[in-house]
């Protein structure tokens, strides 16, 4: 009888290795594994959001973060992992009160620190933001402005902050592909009330709606290559605010104003996320206006704490709905969560008694919502992995580079390249993970995204009618296996 051992390629996430012990008579994937993986843990032994998003054809999966959080080494170990997050949004340090505390006096230090960290880690940055009604310094809010004076203030501020970071937030793929992603900026933040009327702010009260094209034109002059967005909450599904935003986009595009994207913030409440079909239709309608769409500030909060098991499952489905909608709408370029752990969520301070809004808990452990995000990005893979208990055996940053089947021992002898952090920020001085190679053994091996991950079927007589277990590998050598 012909016996062929070949590896099973599973399209999961970026370099991972999964190993699990099994008996000779049991199928390697059709039962839940009971033994731990034989390889040592990486800095993040879980599948990553960004790798899944890129696999699904999106530009990134990102998170908001604050500079002060980078003293938390456990937090940074996960934040730094490119498989988890490929884009960062500064939650605070690019806002007006941080960047221009006095008129004409710009303070770049914290924003520069943020951009430098992202650059060292190879991550995209989303500029946030130019014009908002909140986080304004006293010199802006305590002055009585004429319309021409305030118009000058808006344009000067937007021009200067976008120009300062122009080109610094662009990231390129490996040189052979010559693919680069431009800077993105939330130029206008939250211009509408929930009923679709204009929010009565200093900007609107003094300049009416003209502050919006003024700011966009100024930002475009500062960086003609940047993608300029209007960013708004309560626009995940159809409604008066979404309709008002669509009307604004149409008007600006018709007038030739440089607008390239709509940011759907997606600050949601558990159990109140619109149905998937409604979210997809809404995102598609934005994209049909000729702009990019991005989910920019996703979280799903509980209004009562602590959540029960049913509530956590509901939250998982809500995360899945929003993420899946973006995945299935071609014009939606990526998803950003408004921080990924409840430890640093903005919700409790803004909504007392509410919270637990993120995919990870305060101990940096994944909640059901974590799997909801993965299901939204790669439903079949992550659902099957959860069903068969595979997640607990997955190790990120491990790449199989050589393998040999030892028939007498009924084991695989493998060489694995392990990508390890070399400093407290999870990176070497050059910004790349250090590498080492180790030898190990495994009873069952599933590899992905390494040199042995592509299917290859050896030419063996009788293989077409063989009904036993098959494992395959691009590097498999059939000598001695017939």
XYZ file of C-alpha atoms in Angstrom:
482
model
C 0.000 0.000 0.000
C 1.218 3.474 -0.835
C 1.681 5.695 2.202
C 2.268 9.381 1.603
C 2.959 11.870 4.358
C 2.361 15.447 3.373
C 1.766 18.701 5.209
C -1.637 20.315 5.151
C -1.440 24.008 4.205
C -3.906 26.060 6.229
C -4.397 29.706 5.249
C -4.250 31.286 8.680
C -2.116 34.230 9.600
C 1.484 35.286 9.099
C 4.363 33.110 10.084
C 3.033 30.645 12.564
C 3.746 27.088 13.501
C 1.206 24.763 15.020
C 2.210 21.415 16.486
C 0.149 18.964 18.485
C 0.606 15.397 19.664
C -1.821 12.704 18.488
C -2.077 8.954 18.391
C -1.151 7.120 15.208
C -4.750 6.117 14.635
C -6.448 9.487 15.139
C -6.751 12.176 12.460
C -4.511 15.167 13.184
C -7.087 17.912 12.653
C -10.444 16.272 13.276
C -10.130 16.258 17.057
C -9.175 18.769 19.698
C -5.476 18.583 20.505
C -4.681 17.828 24.129
C -0.942 18.463 24.426
C 0.846 21.792 24.320
C 2.893 22.803 21.304
C 6.493 21.660 21.432
C 7.954 25.000 20.372
C 8.718 27.884 22.755
C 6.358 30.842 22.891
C 6.944 33.916 20.786
C 6.268 37.393 22.093
C 2.633 36.984 21.044
C 1.447 33.360 20.883
C -1.840 34.178 19.146
C -3.051 34.900 15.608
C -2.829 38.568 14.661
C -5.477 40.992 13.417
C -3.228 42.781 10.928
C -1.987 39.595 9.291
C -5.576 38.445 8.873
C -6.640 41.828 7.488
C -3.809 41.857 4.953
C -4.681 38.295 3.970
C -8.257 39.485 3.393
C -7.039 42.209 1.033
C -7.191 45.168 3.428
C -4.361 47.654 3.918
C -4.122 47.269 7.684
C -5.656 46.494 11.032
C -4.632 49.099 13.582
C -5.164 50.514 17.031
C -5.209 53.841 18.808
C -2.629 54.241 21.537
C -1.093 56.865 23.826
C 2.583 57.586 24.409
C 2.380 57.065 28.166
C 1.209 53.481 27.662
C 4.553 52.522 26.134
C 6.070 52.148 29.598
C 3.944 49.002 29.936
C 6.255 46.349 28.483
C 3.584 43.643 28.305
C 1.309 46.038 26.414
C 4.111 47.092 24.066
C 5.050 43.491 23.276
C 1.627 43.028 21.696
C 1.349 46.553 20.270
C 4.677 46.161 18.446
C 3.799 42.898 16.748
C 3.157 43.619 13.062
C 1.058 40.488 12.803
C -1.319 42.101 15.292
C -1.278 45.812 14.360
C -0.024 47.408 11.162
C -1.290 50.921 11.828
C -1.342 53.290 14.816
C -3.525 56.308 15.572
C -2.365 58.807 18.215
C -5.311 59.104 20.582
C -4.089 62.436 21.970
C -0.744 63.853 20.926
C -1.629 65.317 17.514
C -4.691 67.180 18.757
C -4.731 70.972 18.888
C -4.019 71.428 22.595
C -0.900 69.263 22.247
C 0.459 70.660 18.988
C -0.313 74.409 19.225
C -0.835 75.341 22.889
C -0.137 78.997 22.040
C -0.848 80.661 18.734
C 2.020 80.084 16.366
C 3.960 78.077 18.961
C 4.029 74.455 17.818
C 5.182 71.629 20.074
C 6.081 68.540 18.092
C 7.945 66.425 20.641
C 5.210 63.957 21.613
C 3.900 63.615 18.083
C 7.423 63.085 16.769
C 7.963 60.407 19.399
C 4.777 58.686 18.253
C 5.710 58.772 14.563
C 9.247 57.576 15.316
C 7.950 54.553 17.227
C 5.653 53.641 14.353
C 8.437 54.127 11.813
C 10.805 51.874 13.748
C 8.136 49.164 13.806
C 7.160 49.539 10.145
C 3.621 50.678 10.924
C 1.353 53.148 9.181
C 0.225 56.237 11.108
C -3.147 57.943 10.902
C -2.996 61.665 11.685
C -5.661 62.602 14.225
C -6.860 65.358 14.002
C -6.854 68.886 12.549
C -10.225 70.438 13.451
C -12.428 69.248 16.309
C -14.650 71.053 18.792
C -12.843 69.442 21.744
C -9.251 69.368 23.060
C -8.730 73.029 22.168
C -6.289 75.330 23.992
C -7.582 78.346 25.901
C -6.258 80.822 23.347
C -8.670 79.358 20.795
C -11.767 79.028 22.975
C -11.392 82.234 25.033
C -10.935 84.643 22.128
C -13.756 86.415 20.318
C -12.950 85.883 16.658
C -14.168 87.522 13.498
C -14.824 85.163 10.605
C -11.672 86.197 8.662
C -9.535 85.834 11.801
C -10.807 82.368 12.645
C -10.516 81.264 9.013
C -6.840 82.192 9.162
C -6.398 80.286 12.441
C -7.953 77.118 10.999
C -5.856 77.210 7.859
C -2.606 77.978 9.669
C -3.088 75.147 12.137
C -4.069 72.497 9.590
C -1.329 73.499 7.179
C 1.401 73.422 9.810
C 0.596 70.091 11.457
C 0.069 68.248 8.175
C 3.208 69.783 6.660
C 5.299 68.865 9.710
C 4.593 65.143 9.316
C 4.226 65.115 5.529
C 5.764 61.957 4.142
C 6.813 60.655 7.551
C 3.738 58.453 7.902
C 4.098 56.713 4.531
C 5.113 53.052 4.636
C 6.276 50.892 1.749
C 6.062 47.170 1.148
C 9.267 45.275 0.226
C 11.157 47.077 -2.509
C 10.387 44.567 -5.266
C 6.657 45.272 -4.988
C 7.100 49.076 -4.948
C 3.794 49.513 -3.122
C 3.512 52.439 -0.720
C 0.638 53.634 1.439
C 0.253 57.387 1.893
C -0.375 59.376 5.032
C -4.007 59.581 6.169
C -5.432 62.441 8.206
C -8.692 62.934 10.059
C -8.912 66.583 9.035
C -12.493 67.194 10.178
C -13.682 65.384 13.293
C -17.347 65.039 14.318
C -19.086 67.955 12.547
C -22.672 66.667 13.024
C -25.231 66.112 15.765
C -26.871 62.691 15.972
C -29.986 63.982 14.191
C -27.923 65.049 11.191
C -27.928 68.767 11.943
C -24.700 70.725 12.153
C -22.994 70.667 15.534
C -22.954 74.186 16.973
C -19.264 74.701 17.661
C -16.890 77.645 17.608
C -16.119 76.746 14.011
C -19.704 76.489 12.813
C -20.970 79.466 14.809
C -18.297 81.741 13.339
C -17.627 80.309 9.880
C -20.779 78.308 9.156
C -19.787 75.300 7.035
C -16.916 77.069 5.269
C -14.397 75.857 7.870
C -14.558 72.379 6.336
C -13.291 73.200 2.821
C -10.858 75.728 4.315
C -9.273 73.023 6.475
C -9.217 70.417 3.698
C -7.608 72.788 1.194
C -4.979 73.821 3.752
C -4.138 70.193 4.547
C -3.906 69.360 0.852
C -1.520 72.254 0.210
C 0.656 70.989 3.057
C 0.802 67.407 1.752
C -0.703 66.792 -1.699
C -0.159 63.034 -1.298
C -2.019 62.610 2.002
C -5.447 60.974 2.154
C -7.780 63.488 3.827
C -10.790 62.232 5.813
C -13.896 63.432 7.584
C -14.319 61.303 10.713
C -17.676 60.806 12.474
C -19.382 58.521 15.000
C -22.892 57.009 14.870
C -22.451 56.412 11.145
C -21.945 52.635 11.152
C -25.427 51.979 9.791
C -28.032 54.037 7.940
C -29.477 56.991 9.833
C -29.761 60.779 9.842
C -26.112 61.383 10.679
C -24.899 58.993 7.976
C -27.235 60.661 5.488
C -25.958 64.124 6.434
C -22.368 62.966 6.036
C -23.094 61.500 2.608
C -24.684 64.771 1.526
C -21.606 66.667 2.724
C -19.277 64.327 0.839
C -21.296 64.792 -2.361
C -21.204 68.572 -2.020
C -17.479 68.701 -1.325
C -16.628 66.355 -4.186
C -18.840 68.342 -6.560
C -17.041 71.536 -5.539
C -13.624 70.001 -6.145
C -12.601 70.066 -2.487
C -9.783 67.571 -1.743
C -11.542 64.854 0.252
C -10.386 61.263 -0.047
C -12.045 59.302 2.722
C -14.763 58.881 5.317
C -13.896 57.596 8.763
C -16.674 55.559 10.347
C -15.702 55.630 14.015
C -17.911 52.726 15.148
C -18.065 53.450 18.876
C -20.836 50.938 19.526
C -22.962 49.571 22.371
C -23.328 45.826 22.870
C -26.518 44.608 21.227
C -27.091 47.841 19.294
C -24.882 47.273 16.247
C -26.991 47.374 13.058
C -27.462 44.156 11.067
C -24.619 43.140 8.787
C -26.611 43.893 5.632
C -27.301 47.449 6.813
C -23.670 48.112 7.735
C -22.450 46.766 4.394
C -24.969 48.829 2.463
C -24.035 51.963 4.387
C -20.281 51.507 3.888
C -20.881 50.714 0.235
C -22.869 53.919 -0.228
C -19.994 55.951 1.181
C -17.525 54.190 -1.111
C -19.797 54.780 -4.105
C -19.287 58.525 -3.601
C -15.691 58.122 -4.738
C -13.935 58.076 -1.369
C -12.185 55.500 0.778
C -13.959 54.183 3.843
C -12.212 53.131 7.041
C -13.433 51.909 10.421
C -11.408 54.311 12.550
C -12.279 53.976 16.262
C -13.974 50.632 16.819
C -15.038 49.514 20.274
C -18.228 47.920 21.615
C -19.046 48.860 25.207
C -21.288 47.376 27.856
C -23.710 49.780 29.531
C -23.858 47.545 32.618
C -20.937 45.826 34.322
C -19.744 43.189 34.793
C -20.854 41.437 31.595
C -22.190 37.903 31.737
C -21.335 35.078 29.355
C -24.278 35.859 27.107
C -23.218 39.494 26.902
C -19.663 38.579 25.962
C -20.992 36.396 23.170
C -23.183 39.262 21.967
C -20.135 41.539 21.995
C -18.221 38.949 19.979
C -20.926 38.958 17.315
C -21.021 42.769 17.263
C -17.280 43.017 16.627
C -17.600 40.373 13.942
C -20.409 42.292 12.229
C -18.481 45.553 11.904
C -15.219 43.911 10.863
C -16.883 41.560 8.410
C -18.759 44.458 6.815
C -15.451 46.194 6.133
C -13.940 42.982 4.809
C -16.824 42.473 2.389
C -17.001 46.071 1.113
C -14.254 46.623 -1.426
C -13.915 50.341 -0.702
C -13.293 49.788 3.025
C -9.516 49.906 3.394
C -8.972 48.915 7.024
C -10.090 48.756 10.644
C -8.686 50.535 13.709
C -9.807 49.760 17.262
C -9.829 52.565 19.831
C -7.198 50.720 21.809
C -7.248 46.951 22.031
C -7.340 46.336 25.798
C -9.828 47.347 28.475
C -6.825 48.375 30.566
C -6.481 51.577 28.547
C -9.994 52.078 27.198
C -11.365 55.617 27.136
C -14.899 54.419 27.912
C -15.030 54.253 31.756
C -13.847 57.851 32.123
C -16.336 59.127 29.547
C -19.291 56.857 30.399
C -19.227 56.066 34.145
C -20.483 52.569 34.881
C -19.880 51.416 31.316
C -16.881 49.738 29.714
C -15.197 46.432 28.811
C -15.320 47.700 25.237
C -12.156 46.156 23.764
C -11.195 42.733 22.357
C -8.715 42.081 25.216
C -9.385 42.398 28.951
C -7.445 44.435 31.530
C -4.952 41.578 31.925
C -4.214 41.671 28.176
C -5.961 38.340 27.669
C -8.278 37.791 24.687
C -12.031 37.939 25.222
C -14.616 36.341 22.936
C -14.525 39.650 21.024
C -10.974 38.805 19.938
C -12.322 35.768 18.101
C -15.151 37.900 16.741
C -12.609 40.144 15.052
C -10.829 37.126 13.572
C -14.119 35.622 12.436
C -14.910 38.909 10.709
C -11.581 38.884 8.904
C -11.214 35.172 8.118
C -14.359 33.407 9.157
C -13.670 29.879 8.016
C -10.146 29.662 9.386
C -10.724 31.215 12.786
C -14.014 29.404 13.363
C -12.422 26.050 12.580
C -9.431 26.862 14.765
C -11.695 27.679 17.697
C -13.822 24.591 17.071
C -10.855 22.239 17.233
C -8.956 24.079 19.958
C -6.100 25.059 17.662
C -5.597 28.610 18.935
C -3.966 27.477 22.154
C -1.283 25.675 20.133
C -0.445 28.455 17.680
C 2.903 30.230 17.964
C 3.519 33.415 16.035
C 6.871 34.333 14.507
C 7.940 30.698 13.963
C 8.772 29.726 10.379
C 9.494 26.164 9.260
C 12.579 26.220 7.040
C 13.360 22.499 6.835
C 11.609 19.280 7.783
C 12.188 15.539 7.489
C 9.821 12.721 8.330
C 11.436 10.086 10.572
C 9.430 6.970 9.688
C 10.787 4.626 12.419
C 10.000 7.214 15.087
C 6.768 8.341 13.353
C 7.773 11.959 13.927
C 8.699 15.051 11.966
C 12.189 16.404 12.591
C 11.972 20.102 11.907
C 14.165 23.172 11.827
C 12.335 26.343 12.816
C 13.441 29.933 12.396
C 12.253 31.918 15.420
C 11.934 35.690 15.146
C 12.519 37.131 18.620
C 12.469 40.648 20.108
C 15.793 41.886 21.439
C 14.768 44.860 23.570
C 11.951 45.874 25.903
C 9.985 47.281 22.968
C 10.035 43.942 21.150
C 12.515 44.984 18.484
C 16.218 45.120 17.820
C 18.006 48.423 17.412
C 17.395 48.241 13.672
C 13.658 47.894 14.188
C 13.545 44.261 13.037
C 13.110 41.104 15.049
C 16.242 39.056 15.704
C 16.332 35.504 14.352
C 17.582 32.151 15.571
C 17.060 28.599 14.349
C 16.165 25.647 16.544
C 15.661 21.928 15.944
C 12.625 20.134 17.311
C 10.207 17.292 16.670
C 6.455 17.119 16.174
C 3.882 14.410 15.635
C 1.572 16.602 13.550
C 2.694 19.729 11.752
C 0.651 22.450 10.066
C 2.650 25.281 8.537
C 1.682 28.500 6.844
C 3.469 31.358 5.091
C 6.913 29.809 5.242
C 9.167 28.169 2.686
C 7.283 24.880 3.053
C 3.741 26.221 3.005
C 2.811 25.886 -0.669
C 1.124 22.723 -1.873
C 3.088 20.191 -3.899
C 1.966 16.706 -4.861
C 4.724 14.174 -5.636
C 4.288 12.003 -8.728
C 3.670 8.608 -7.135
C 1.825 5.795 -8.865
C -1.489 5.121 -7.149
C -1.698 8.444 -5.316
C -5.006 9.313 -6.973
C -6.783 6.361 -5.396
C -5.098 6.497 -1.994
C -7.681 6.876 0.804
C -5.425 7.267 3.836
C -4.067 10.363 5.552
C -2.222 12.818 3.326
C 0.151 15.587 4.400
C 2.009 17.693 1.884
C 4.811 20.226 1.551
C 6.569 22.175 -1.164
C 9.859 20.853 0.222
C 8.746 17.254 0.735
C 11.063 14.617 -0.727
C 9.233 11.313 -1.410
C 12.376 9.155 -1.364
C 11.854 6.151 0.902
C 8.138 6.797 1.411
C 6.731 4.214 -1.044
